[in-house]
C-alpha cells in the first residue's frame, strides 16, 4: 500500500488537527484573555462561556467564576501529518441493493490514485456509491430528502435472496483489509445490521471503530445533490461542517452560549418596561383604593418599588360600603322576560283597539257622557250656582238641567260602551307599564353601567303614546335585564373573592415589582456580559479567519483550475453570524467587481457545482481525516467542457495524495483525462435487464 502522504504545495498550510482544535482554540482565548482590557466581571463571563451553561448561570446569579489557567499544549513537538490508522478502499461488494441484483464487486488498489467508473444512467454507478455510504453510516443523505415511496425502493426487484453490502478498508499498518458489512433482514431500509470483521477475524459492532464523529465531520462521500446543497442549501449546514472540520465547534458553542446569556439578561431587563402600560391600565380601571394608589406610583417619573411592594402586600378587607352594594346587587330583581312580553303585547293590543274606536259615534258619545258627568259633578259641589261655568249663561245648570243631563247620560251610555272599554283598556295597559318602570334603587351607583341603563328605563314612565311605550319596554327593558344579570353575576364573583378582586391585581403588582427589581440586577449584570461578548465575538472572528485561511486558499486553488477562462474570482470564504444566523459567506469578484457573500445570485448551475467542489474537495486533504478516500457521484453534471477539463486536472492532482473514486455517466471526464495524459484508472460499468452488473476496463 502506498503511504505517500505529503501534499502538493498548493494544498500546504492545512489547519490544525480537529481532535485537538477545540482545546487549541480555548488555549488561544484564555491566553488572549490574560492581556485583554476587560473588567474582572467581564473576564469571568468569558471564562464561563468556555466552561459551559452552569458557569454562565452562576455568572447571571452574580457569583464569581474564576478564569481557568491556559491549558498546556500537549501536541507532539513534531506534528504527524498522517494519522496512523488512515484507511483506503480496496473493495466494495453489493448484492440485492438498489440497482444491483446478483453479487458483484468493485476492486481498487488501496492507496492514493484516481479511479473513474463510467456508465450510462441506470447502470448501477450510484448504487455502488450509496451502498458504501449505507455500509459505513447506516443511512444515505440523498434518501433522507426523498418521499417515503422512493426510499422504500431500496431493495433490488430482480434479486430477493439476500441483501448485503460490504466495504473493505485497508488501514495503515495492517496486512489484511478490515471488512465493514451491513445486512438487511426486514422490509425497511433501516432494518439493516452492521458489523466489522477485523483482519484477525474478530467481529465487533461498527460503533466500536469510533468513526461516528469522523464520518459526520469528513464525509468520504459526495453526491451531486450534496454539491448543490453545499452552496445553495441550508446556510447552517456548511457552517457546521467547516466549523467541525477546523476544530472550532467548541468556540462556536461558547460564543452562542454567551450570546444567549446576554439575550436572556436583555429580555429580563426590558420585561418590566414592556408590561408597565398594561399593568397601569388595569390599576386605573380598578375601584379599589389600593389600585388607585398603585396607578399613581406607576405613573411617577421615578417608580418607588418599595412602596409598590407594600401596596401589593396589603391584604386588608375591602370597602364595606362597596360590599353592601354588591350584596344588594346579588339579590336585585328585575322584570322577567315573559312579563315584559305580556305588557308589550297588551300595550299594542290596546293601541289597536283604541285606534279602531277613535272618530266613531261611540267615541263621540263617550266624549259627551264624560263632559256631562263632569258638569253634574260641578253642579253637585256647587248647588247654589246656576250659571254655566263655561259660557256664563244665567240659570243654565239648574235642577231641571240636571235631570235632563242624567237622562242624556243614560241614553248615550249604550252607544259609548265600546269606545269607553277601549279607553279603559288603554289606561290599564299604561298603568301596568308604568308600574314596571319602578324608580332606580337609591343605593345603586348612578355612574355604573346598570345605573345609566336604569335611569333611561325609569324615564319611560313619562311616555303616554302606547306604541312608543311598547317600544321603550321592548328595547330598554331587554338591556336592563341583560345588564342587571351581568351585574348580579359580577357581584356574586366579587363577593366570593374576599379581597373583592384586589387579590389578582395585588399578585400581578407583586410579580411586576419582582421583575422590576430583577431588571435592575440584570442591567448591572448585562454590562460586563455584553463587554465580554463584544470581545469574544471579535476574537472568535479572528480565530475563524485564521483557521479558515488555509482551507480557503485550497478552495481558491481548486476554483482557479475549474473556472478556466471565466472572469470570476473566488475572493474569500468567511464564517459569519452565530446561532440561527450562522452561514458561510462566499465572496466572488466578477470582472473585477467584488460581491460580498452574494455568489449564489451570480453563478450558473455549472459554476455552482464547481464552487461547491472547490469548497468540499480540500477537506479530503485535512491531516486529521482518517479516510484516505473520497467517493464522488456524478460531479460533472451541468459543467461545460472547459470546466470538465479543469476538474480532470484537479482530480488527478488530489489523486496523487488521496484515493478518489468518481462515478459518472459523462464521457467528457475520461476523455479529458486521456487527452491531457493525466494518471487515472478508467473503467466502465454495465447492467442488463435483470440487474446483473459487471465492471470492465475499456478496450
mmCIF file of C-alpha atoms in Angstrom, residues 5-16 81 246 546-558 617-623 653-654 657-658:
data_model
loop_
_atom_site.group_PDB
_atom_site.id
_atom_site.type_symbol
_atom_site.label_atom_id
_atom_site.label_comp_id
_atom_site.label_asym_id
_atom_site.label_seq_id
_atom_site.Cartn_x
_atom_site.Cartn_y
_atom_site.Cartn_z
ATOM 1 C CA UNK A 5 1.028 11.452 2.387
ATOM 2 C CA UNK A 6 2.760 14.693 1.565
ATOM 3 C CA UNK A 7 0.507 17.192 -0.116
ATOM 4 C CA UNK A 8 1.181 19.483 -3.077
ATOM 5 C CA UNK A 9 2.384 22.995 -2.446
ATOM 6 C CA UNK A 10 -0.984 24.389 -3.482
ATOM 7 C CA UNK A 11 -2.554 22.459 -0.608
ATOM 8 C CA UNK A 12 0.083 23.330 2.001
ATOM 9 C CA UNK A 13 -0.711 25.059 5.264
ATOM 10 C CA UNK A 14 -3.509 22.776 6.470
ATOM 11 C CA UNK A 15 -5.477 23.816 9.562
ATOM 12 C CA UNK A 16 -4.751 22.211 12.942
ATOM 13 C CA UNK A 81 0.694 14.853 9.237
ATOM 14 C CA UNK A 246 -11.479 23.298 11.671
ATOM 15 C CA UNK A 546 -7.058 32.299 10.722
ATOM 16 C CA UNK A 547 -8.218 28.666 10.806
ATOM 17 C CA UNK A 548 -10.219 29.013 7.609
ATOM 18 C CA UNK A 549 -7.496 30.784 5.669
ATOM 19 C CA UNK A 550 -5.579 27.627 4.565
ATOM 20 C CA UNK A 551 -8.807 25.853 3.594
ATOM 21 C CA UNK A 552 -9.978 28.953 1.737
ATOM 22 C CA UNK A 553 -6.650 29.118 -0.080
ATOM 23 C CA UNK A 554 -7.056 25.494 -1.133
ATOM 24 C CA UNK A 555 -10.611 26.211 -2.300
ATOM 25 C CA UNK A 556 -9.345 29.194 -4.293
ATOM 26 C CA UNK A 557 -6.677 26.998 -5.889
ATOM 27 C CA UNK A 558 -9.289 24.429 -6.944
ATOM 28 C CA UNK A 617 -12.554 18.786 -2.073
ATOM 29 C CA UNK A 618 -9.925 20.380 0.218
ATOM 30 C CA UNK A 619 -11.382 18.718 3.312
ATOM 31 C CA UNK A 620 -10.192 15.387 1.905
ATOM 32 C CA UNK A 621 -6.618 16.577 2.484
ATOM 33 C CA UNK A 622 -7.100 17.724 6.089
ATOM 34 C CA UNK A 623 -4.463 15.914 8.205
ATOM 35 C CA UNK A 653 -3.695 16.333 -8.616
ATOM 36 C CA UNK A 654 -5.640 15.306 -5.494
ATOM 37 C CA UNK A 657 -2.176 12.085 -2.497
ATOM 38 C CA UNK A 658 -5.610 10.629 -1.735
#
